[in-house]
Coordinates of N, CA and C in Angstrom, one line a residue:
X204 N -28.0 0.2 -14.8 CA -27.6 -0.6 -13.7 C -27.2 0.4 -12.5
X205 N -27.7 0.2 -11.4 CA -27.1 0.8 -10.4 C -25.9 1.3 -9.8
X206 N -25.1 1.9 -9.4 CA -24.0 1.8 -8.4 C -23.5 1.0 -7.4
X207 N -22.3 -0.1 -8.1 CA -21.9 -1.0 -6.9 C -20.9 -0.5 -6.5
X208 N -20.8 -0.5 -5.1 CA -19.6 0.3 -4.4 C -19.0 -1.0 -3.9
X209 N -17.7 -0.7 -4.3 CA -16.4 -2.0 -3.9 C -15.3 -1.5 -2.8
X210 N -15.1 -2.1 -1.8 CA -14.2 -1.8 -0.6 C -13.4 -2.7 -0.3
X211 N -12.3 -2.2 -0.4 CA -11.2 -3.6 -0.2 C -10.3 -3.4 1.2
X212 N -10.1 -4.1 2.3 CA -10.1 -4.3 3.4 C -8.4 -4.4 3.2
X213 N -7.0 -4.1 4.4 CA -6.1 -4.6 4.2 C -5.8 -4.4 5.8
X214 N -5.4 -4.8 6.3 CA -5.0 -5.5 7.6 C -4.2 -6.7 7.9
X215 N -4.1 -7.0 9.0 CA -2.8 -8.0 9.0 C -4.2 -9.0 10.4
X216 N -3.7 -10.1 10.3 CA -4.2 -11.3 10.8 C -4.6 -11.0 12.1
X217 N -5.8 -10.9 12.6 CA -6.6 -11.0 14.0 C -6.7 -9.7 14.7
X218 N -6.6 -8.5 13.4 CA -6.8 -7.3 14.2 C -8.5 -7.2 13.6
X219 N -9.3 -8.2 12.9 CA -10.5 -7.9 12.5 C -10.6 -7.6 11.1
X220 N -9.8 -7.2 10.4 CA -10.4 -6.6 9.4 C -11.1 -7.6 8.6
X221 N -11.3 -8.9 8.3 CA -12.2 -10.0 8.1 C -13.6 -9.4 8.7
X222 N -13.7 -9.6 9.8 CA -14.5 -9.4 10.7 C -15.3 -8.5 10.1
X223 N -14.5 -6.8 10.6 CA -15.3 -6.0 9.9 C -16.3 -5.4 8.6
X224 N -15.5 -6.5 7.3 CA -16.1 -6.8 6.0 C -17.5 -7.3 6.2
X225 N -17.5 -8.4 7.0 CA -18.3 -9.3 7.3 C -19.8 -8.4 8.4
X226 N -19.0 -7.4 9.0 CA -20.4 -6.5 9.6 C -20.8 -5.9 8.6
X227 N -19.8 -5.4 8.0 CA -20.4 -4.1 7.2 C -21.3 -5.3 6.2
X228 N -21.4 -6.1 6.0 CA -22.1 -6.7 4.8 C -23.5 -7.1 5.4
X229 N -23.1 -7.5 6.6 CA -24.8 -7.7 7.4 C -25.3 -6.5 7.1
X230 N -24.7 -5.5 8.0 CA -25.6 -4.3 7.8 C -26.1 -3.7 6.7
X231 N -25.5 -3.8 5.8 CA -25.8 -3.4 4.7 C -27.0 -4.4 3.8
X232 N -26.9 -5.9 4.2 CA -28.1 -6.6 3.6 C -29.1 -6.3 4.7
X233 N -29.3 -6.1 5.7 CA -30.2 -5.4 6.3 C -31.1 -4.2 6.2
X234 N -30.4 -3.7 5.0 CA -30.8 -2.0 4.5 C -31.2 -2.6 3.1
X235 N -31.5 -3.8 2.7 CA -32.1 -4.3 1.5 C -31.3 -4.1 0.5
X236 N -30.0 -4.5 0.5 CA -29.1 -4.2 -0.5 C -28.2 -5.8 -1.2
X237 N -27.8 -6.0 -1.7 CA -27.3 -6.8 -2.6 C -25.8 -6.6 -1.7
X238 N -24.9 -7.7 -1.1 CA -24.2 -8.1 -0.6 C -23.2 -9.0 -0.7
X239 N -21.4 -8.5 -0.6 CA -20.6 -9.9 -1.0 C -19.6 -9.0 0.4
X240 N -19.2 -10.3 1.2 CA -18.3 -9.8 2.3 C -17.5 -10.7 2.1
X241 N -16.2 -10.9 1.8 CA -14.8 -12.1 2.1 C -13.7 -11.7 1.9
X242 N -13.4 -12.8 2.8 CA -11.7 -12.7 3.0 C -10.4 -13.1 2.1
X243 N -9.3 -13.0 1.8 CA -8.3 -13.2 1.0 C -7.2 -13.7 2.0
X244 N -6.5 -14.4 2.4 CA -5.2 -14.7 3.0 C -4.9 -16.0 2.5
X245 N -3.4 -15.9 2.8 CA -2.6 -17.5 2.7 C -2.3 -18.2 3.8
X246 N -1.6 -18.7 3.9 CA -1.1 -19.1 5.1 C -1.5 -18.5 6.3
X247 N -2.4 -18.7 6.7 CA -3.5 -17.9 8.1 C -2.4 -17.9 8.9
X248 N -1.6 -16.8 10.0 CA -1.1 -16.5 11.0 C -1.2 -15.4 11.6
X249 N -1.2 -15.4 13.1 CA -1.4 -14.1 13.8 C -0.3 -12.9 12.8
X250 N -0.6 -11.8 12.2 CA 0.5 -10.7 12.0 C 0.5 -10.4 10.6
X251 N 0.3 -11.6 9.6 CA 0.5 -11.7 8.1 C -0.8 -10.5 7.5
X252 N -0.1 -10.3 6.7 CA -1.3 -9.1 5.8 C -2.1 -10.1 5.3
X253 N -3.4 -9.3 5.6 CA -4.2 -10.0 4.8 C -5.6 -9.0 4.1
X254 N -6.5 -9.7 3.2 CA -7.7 -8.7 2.3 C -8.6 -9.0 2.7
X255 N -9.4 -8.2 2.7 CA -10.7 -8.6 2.5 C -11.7 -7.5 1.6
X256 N -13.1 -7.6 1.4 CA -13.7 -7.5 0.2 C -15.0 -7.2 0.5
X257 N -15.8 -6.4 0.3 CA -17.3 -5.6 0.1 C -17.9 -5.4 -0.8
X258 N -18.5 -5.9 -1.2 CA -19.8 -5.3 -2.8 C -21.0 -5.2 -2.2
X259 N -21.3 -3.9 -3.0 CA -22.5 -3.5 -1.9 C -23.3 -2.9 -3.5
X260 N -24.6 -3.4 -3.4 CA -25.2 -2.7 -4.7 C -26.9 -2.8 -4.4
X261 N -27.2 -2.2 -5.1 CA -29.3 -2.3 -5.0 C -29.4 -3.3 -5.6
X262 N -28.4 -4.0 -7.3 CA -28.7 -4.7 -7.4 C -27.9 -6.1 -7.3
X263 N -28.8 -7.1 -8.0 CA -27.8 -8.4 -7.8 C -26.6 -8.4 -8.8
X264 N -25.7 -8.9 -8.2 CA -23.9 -8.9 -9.2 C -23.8 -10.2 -9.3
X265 N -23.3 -10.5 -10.7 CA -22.8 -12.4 -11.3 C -21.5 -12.4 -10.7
X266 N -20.8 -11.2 -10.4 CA -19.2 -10.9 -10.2 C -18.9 -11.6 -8.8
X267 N -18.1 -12.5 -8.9 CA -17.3 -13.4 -8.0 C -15.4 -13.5 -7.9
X268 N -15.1 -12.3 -7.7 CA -13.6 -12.3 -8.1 C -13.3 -11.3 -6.8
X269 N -12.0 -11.2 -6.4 CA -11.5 -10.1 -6.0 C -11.8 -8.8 -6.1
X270 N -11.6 -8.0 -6.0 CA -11.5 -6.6 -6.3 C -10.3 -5.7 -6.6
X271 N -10.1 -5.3 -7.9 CA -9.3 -4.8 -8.3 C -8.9 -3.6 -8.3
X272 N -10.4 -2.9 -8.5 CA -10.0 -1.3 -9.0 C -11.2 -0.5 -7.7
X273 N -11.0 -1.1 -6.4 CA -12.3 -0.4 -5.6 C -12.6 0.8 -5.3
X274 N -13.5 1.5 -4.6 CA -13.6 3.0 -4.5 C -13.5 3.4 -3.4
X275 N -13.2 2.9 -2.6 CA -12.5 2.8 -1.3 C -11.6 1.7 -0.9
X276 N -10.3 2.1 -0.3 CA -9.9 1.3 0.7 C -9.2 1.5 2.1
X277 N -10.1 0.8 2.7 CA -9.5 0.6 4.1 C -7.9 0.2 4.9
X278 N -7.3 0.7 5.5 CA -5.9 -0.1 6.2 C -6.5 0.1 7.4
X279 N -6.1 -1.0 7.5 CA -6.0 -1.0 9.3 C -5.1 -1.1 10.2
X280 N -3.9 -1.6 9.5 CA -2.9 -1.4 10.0 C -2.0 -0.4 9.0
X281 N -1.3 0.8 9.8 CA -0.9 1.6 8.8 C 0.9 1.2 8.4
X282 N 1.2 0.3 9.0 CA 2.3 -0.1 8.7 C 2.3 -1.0 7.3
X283 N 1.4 -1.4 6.8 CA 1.0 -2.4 5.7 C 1.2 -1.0 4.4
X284 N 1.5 0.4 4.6 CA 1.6 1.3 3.8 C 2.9 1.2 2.6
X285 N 3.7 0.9 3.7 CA 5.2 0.0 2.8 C 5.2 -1.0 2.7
X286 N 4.3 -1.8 3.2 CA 4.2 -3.3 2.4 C 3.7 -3.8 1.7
X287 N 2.5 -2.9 1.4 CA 1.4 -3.9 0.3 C 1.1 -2.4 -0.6
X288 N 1.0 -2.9 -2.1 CA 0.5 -1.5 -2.4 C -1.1 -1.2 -2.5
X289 N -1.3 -0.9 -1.4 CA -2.7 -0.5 -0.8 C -3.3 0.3 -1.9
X290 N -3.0 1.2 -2.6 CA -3.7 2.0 -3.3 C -4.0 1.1 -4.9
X291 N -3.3 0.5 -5.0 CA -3.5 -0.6 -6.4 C -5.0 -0.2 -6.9
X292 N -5.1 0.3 -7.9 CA -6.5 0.3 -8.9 C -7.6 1.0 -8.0
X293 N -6.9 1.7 -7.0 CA -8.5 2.6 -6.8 C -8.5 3.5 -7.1
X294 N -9.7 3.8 -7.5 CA -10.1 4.7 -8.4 C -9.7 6.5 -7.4
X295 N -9.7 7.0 -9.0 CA -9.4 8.2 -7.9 C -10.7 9.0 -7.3
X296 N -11.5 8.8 -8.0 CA -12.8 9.6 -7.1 C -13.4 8.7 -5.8
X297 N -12.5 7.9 -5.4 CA -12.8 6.9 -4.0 C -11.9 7.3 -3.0
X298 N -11.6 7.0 -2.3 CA -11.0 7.4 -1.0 C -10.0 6.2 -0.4
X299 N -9.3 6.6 0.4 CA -8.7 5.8 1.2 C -8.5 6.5 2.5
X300 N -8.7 5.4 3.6 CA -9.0 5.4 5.1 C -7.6 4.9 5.6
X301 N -7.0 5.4 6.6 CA -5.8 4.9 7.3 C -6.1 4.7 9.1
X302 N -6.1 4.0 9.4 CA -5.5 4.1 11.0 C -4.5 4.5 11.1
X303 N -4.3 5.8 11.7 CA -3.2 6.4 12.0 C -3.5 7.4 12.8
X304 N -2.9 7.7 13.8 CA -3.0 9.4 14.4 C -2.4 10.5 13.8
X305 N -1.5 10.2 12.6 CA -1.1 11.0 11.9 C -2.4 12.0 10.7
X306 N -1.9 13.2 10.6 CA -2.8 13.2 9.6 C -2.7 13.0 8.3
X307 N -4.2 13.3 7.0 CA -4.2 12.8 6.1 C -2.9 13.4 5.0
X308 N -2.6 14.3 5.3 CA -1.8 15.2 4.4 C 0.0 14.7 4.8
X309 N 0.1 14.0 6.1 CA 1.4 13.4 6.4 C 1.5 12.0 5.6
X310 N 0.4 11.4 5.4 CA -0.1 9.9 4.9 C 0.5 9.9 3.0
X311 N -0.3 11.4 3.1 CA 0.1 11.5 1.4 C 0.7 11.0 0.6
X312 N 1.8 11.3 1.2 CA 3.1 11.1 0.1 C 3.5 9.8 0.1
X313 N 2.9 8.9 0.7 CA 3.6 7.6 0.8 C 2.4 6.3 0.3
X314 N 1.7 7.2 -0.3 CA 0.5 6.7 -1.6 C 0.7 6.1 -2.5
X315 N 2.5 6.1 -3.1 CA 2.2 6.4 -4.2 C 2.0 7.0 -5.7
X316 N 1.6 8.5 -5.3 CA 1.0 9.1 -6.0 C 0.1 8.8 -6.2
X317 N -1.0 8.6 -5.1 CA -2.7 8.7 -5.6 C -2.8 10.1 -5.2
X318 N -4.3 10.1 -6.2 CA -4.1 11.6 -6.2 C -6.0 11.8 -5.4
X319 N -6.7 10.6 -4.9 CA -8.0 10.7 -4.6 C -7.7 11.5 -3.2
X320 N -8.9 11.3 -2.3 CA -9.7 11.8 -1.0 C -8.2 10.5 0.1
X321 N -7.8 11.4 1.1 CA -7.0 10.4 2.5 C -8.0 10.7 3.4
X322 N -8.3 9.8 4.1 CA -8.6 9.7 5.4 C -8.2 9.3 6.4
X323 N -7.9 9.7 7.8 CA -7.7 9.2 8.7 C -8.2 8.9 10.2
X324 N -8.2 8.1 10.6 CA -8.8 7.6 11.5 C -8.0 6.9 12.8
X325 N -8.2 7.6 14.1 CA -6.8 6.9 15.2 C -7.7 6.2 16.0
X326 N -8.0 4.5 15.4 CA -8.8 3.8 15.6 C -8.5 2.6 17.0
X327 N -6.8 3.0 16.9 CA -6.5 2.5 18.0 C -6.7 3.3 19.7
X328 N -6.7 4.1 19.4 CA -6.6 5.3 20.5 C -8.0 4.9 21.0
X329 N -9.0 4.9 19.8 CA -10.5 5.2 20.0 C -10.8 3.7 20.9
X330 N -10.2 2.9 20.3 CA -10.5 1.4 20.6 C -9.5 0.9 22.3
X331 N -8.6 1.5 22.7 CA -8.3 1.6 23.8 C -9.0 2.1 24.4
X332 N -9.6 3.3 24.1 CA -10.2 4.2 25.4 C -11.6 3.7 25.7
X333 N -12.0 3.5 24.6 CA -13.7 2.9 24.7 C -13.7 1.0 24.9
X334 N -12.7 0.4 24.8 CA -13.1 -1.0 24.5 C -11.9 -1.6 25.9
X335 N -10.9 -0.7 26.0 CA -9.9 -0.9 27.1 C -8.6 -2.0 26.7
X336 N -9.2 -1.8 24.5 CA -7.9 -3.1 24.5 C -7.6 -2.5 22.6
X337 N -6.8 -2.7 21.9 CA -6.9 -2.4 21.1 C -7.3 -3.3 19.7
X338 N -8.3 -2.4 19.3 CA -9.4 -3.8 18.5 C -9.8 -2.8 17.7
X339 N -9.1 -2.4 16.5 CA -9.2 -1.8 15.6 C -10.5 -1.2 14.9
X340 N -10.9 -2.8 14.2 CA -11.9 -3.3 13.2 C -12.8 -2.0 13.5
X341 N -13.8 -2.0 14.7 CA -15.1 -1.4 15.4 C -14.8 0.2 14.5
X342 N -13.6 0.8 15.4 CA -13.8 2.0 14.9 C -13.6 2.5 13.1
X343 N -13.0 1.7 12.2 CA -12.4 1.8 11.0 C -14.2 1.5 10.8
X344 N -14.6 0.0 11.0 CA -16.4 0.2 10.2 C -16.8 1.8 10.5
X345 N -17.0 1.6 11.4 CA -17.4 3.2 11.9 C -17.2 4.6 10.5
X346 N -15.9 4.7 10.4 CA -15.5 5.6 9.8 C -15.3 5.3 8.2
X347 N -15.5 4.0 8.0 CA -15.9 3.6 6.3 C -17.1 3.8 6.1
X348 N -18.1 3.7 6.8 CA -19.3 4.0 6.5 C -20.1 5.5 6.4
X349 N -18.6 6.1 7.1 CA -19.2 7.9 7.1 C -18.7 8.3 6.2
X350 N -17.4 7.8 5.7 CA -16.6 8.3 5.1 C -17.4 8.0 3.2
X351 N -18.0 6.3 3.1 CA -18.5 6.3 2.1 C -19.9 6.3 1.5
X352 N -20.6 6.6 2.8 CA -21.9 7.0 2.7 C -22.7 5.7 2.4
X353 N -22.0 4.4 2.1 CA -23.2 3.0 1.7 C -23.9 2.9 2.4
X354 N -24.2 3.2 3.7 CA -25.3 3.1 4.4 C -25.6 3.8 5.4
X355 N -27.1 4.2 5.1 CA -27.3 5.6 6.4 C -27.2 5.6 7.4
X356 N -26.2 6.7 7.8 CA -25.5 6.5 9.4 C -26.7 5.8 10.5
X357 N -27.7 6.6 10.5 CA -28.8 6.0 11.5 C -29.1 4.5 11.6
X358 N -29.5 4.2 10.3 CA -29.8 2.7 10.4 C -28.4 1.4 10.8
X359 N -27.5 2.1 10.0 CA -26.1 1.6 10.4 C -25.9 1.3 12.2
X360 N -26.3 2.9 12.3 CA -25.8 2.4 14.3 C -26.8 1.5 14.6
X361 N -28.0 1.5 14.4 CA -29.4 0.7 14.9 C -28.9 -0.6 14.4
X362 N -28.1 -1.5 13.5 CA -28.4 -2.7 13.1 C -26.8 -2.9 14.0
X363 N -25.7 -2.3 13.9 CA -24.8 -2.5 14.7 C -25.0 -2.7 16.4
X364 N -26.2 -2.1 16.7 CA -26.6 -2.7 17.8 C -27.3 -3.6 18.4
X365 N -27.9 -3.6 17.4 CA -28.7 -5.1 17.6 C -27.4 -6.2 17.6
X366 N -26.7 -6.1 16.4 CA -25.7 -7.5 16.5 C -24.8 -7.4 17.3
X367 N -24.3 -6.1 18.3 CA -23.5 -6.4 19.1 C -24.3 -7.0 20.3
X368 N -26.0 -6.5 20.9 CA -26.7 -7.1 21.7 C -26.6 -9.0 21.4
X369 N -26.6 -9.3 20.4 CA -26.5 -10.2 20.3 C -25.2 -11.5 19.8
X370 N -24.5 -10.4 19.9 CA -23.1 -11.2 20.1 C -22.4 -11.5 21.0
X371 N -22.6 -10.0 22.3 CA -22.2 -10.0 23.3 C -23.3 -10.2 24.8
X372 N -24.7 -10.8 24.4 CA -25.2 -11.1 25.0 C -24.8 -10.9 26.7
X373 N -23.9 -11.7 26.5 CA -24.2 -11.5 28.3 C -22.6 -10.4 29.1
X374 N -22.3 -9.7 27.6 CA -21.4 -8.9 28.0 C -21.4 -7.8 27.8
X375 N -22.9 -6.8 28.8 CA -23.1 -5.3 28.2 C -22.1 -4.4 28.0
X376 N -21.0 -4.6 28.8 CA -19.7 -3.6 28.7 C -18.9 -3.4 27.5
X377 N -18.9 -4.7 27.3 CA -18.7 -4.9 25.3 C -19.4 -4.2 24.1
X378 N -20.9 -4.0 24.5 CA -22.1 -3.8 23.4 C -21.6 -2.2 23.5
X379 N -21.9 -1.6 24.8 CA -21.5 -0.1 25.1 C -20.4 0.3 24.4
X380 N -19.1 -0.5 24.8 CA -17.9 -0.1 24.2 C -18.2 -0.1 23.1
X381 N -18.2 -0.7 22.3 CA -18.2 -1.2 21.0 C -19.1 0.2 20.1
X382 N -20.5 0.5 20.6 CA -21.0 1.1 20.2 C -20.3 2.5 20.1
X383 N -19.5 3.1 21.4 CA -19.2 4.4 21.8 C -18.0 4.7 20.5
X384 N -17.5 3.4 20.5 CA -16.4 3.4 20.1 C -16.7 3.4 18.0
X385 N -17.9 3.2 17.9 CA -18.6 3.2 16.4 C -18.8 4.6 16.2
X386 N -19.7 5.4 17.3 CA -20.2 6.4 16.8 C -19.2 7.4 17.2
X387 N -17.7 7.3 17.5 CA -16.6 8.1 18.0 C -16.1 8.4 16.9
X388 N -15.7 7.4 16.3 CA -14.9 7.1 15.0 C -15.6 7.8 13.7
X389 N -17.1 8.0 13.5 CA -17.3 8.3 12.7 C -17.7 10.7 12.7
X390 N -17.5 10.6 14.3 CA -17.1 12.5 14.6 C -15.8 12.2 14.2
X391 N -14.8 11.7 14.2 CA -13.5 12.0 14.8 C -12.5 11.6 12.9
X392 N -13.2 10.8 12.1 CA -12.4 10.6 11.0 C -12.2 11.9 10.3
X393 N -10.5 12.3 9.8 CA -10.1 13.4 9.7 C -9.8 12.8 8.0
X394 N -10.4 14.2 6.8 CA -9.7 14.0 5.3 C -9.7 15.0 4.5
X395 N -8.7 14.6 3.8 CA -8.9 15.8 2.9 C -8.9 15.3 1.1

């Protein structure tokens, strides 16, 4: 059986991280891959932590559950570090991605004791400067995708373009941002 790579999303309500599961999973069934993108919350409100979920495989998976033990995980908000235990069952040869301007080696210690790959990524900085507002999601896909290799950077930016042409249709300043702000994220994510 192939390699299914599991990503588990943690963010708090309406900064995207839904969202972003949900690109990365286009893009990736785009690249002829076997695909599961969804979200986890309770009580939907602006600010509340919430999950979300990626299975990404060549082949087809019966597996319909959560994700327990993934090989990456994403935060997107880095304050969710003392609230949720973000590192829960990932594996140590997987990584973990942080929004933070801090670096990976300041992040460390507040793991937990995981002992895998930190990454970091100042996805808000990126996302003000290029988007003019802060909107997380864009640059963290960006930097999950470099960081975990499921899909070839090239094709990645080419399908992320097309769906922002077509999301933002009649809002080129959006598609630009959006884009600058994808292929920023993934020069600029710092790990060790």
């Amino acid at each position: 059986m192939s390699k299914m790579v599991e990503i588990r999303w943690h963010g708090r309500g309406g900064q995207g991280a839904k969202t972003a599961s949900l690109l990365l999973a286009d893009a990736a069934f785009n690249t002829g891959k076997y695909v599961q993108g969804f979200p986890e919350y309770g009580p939907e409100r602006m600010g509340a932590p919430i999950s979300a979920f990626n299975r990404i495989s060549e082949e087809r998976t019966t597996l319909h559950s959560n994700i327990y033990e993934p090989d990456y995980v994403v935060v997107v908000d880095a304050t969710l570090l003392s609230a949720v235990a973000v590192t829960s069952g990932l594996k140590k040869e997987g990584a973990i991605i942080i929004n933070s301007n801090k670096s990976p080696a300041d992040l460390k210690p507040l793991l937990d004791g995981y002992e895998g790959r930190v990454y970091t990524i100042d996805a808000g900085k990126i996302s003000q400067e290029e988007l003019g507002r802060n909107f997380p999601n864009t640059p963290m896909l960006g930097a999950v995708v470099k960081v975990s290799g499921v899909i070839p950077e090239d094709k990645f930016i080419a399908d992320m373009e097309q769906s922002f042409k077509h999301a933002f249709a009649s809002k080129t300043q959006v598609i630009e941002g959006n884009m600058k702000a994808l292929k920023r994220s993934m020069q600029e994510v710092k790990g060790l």
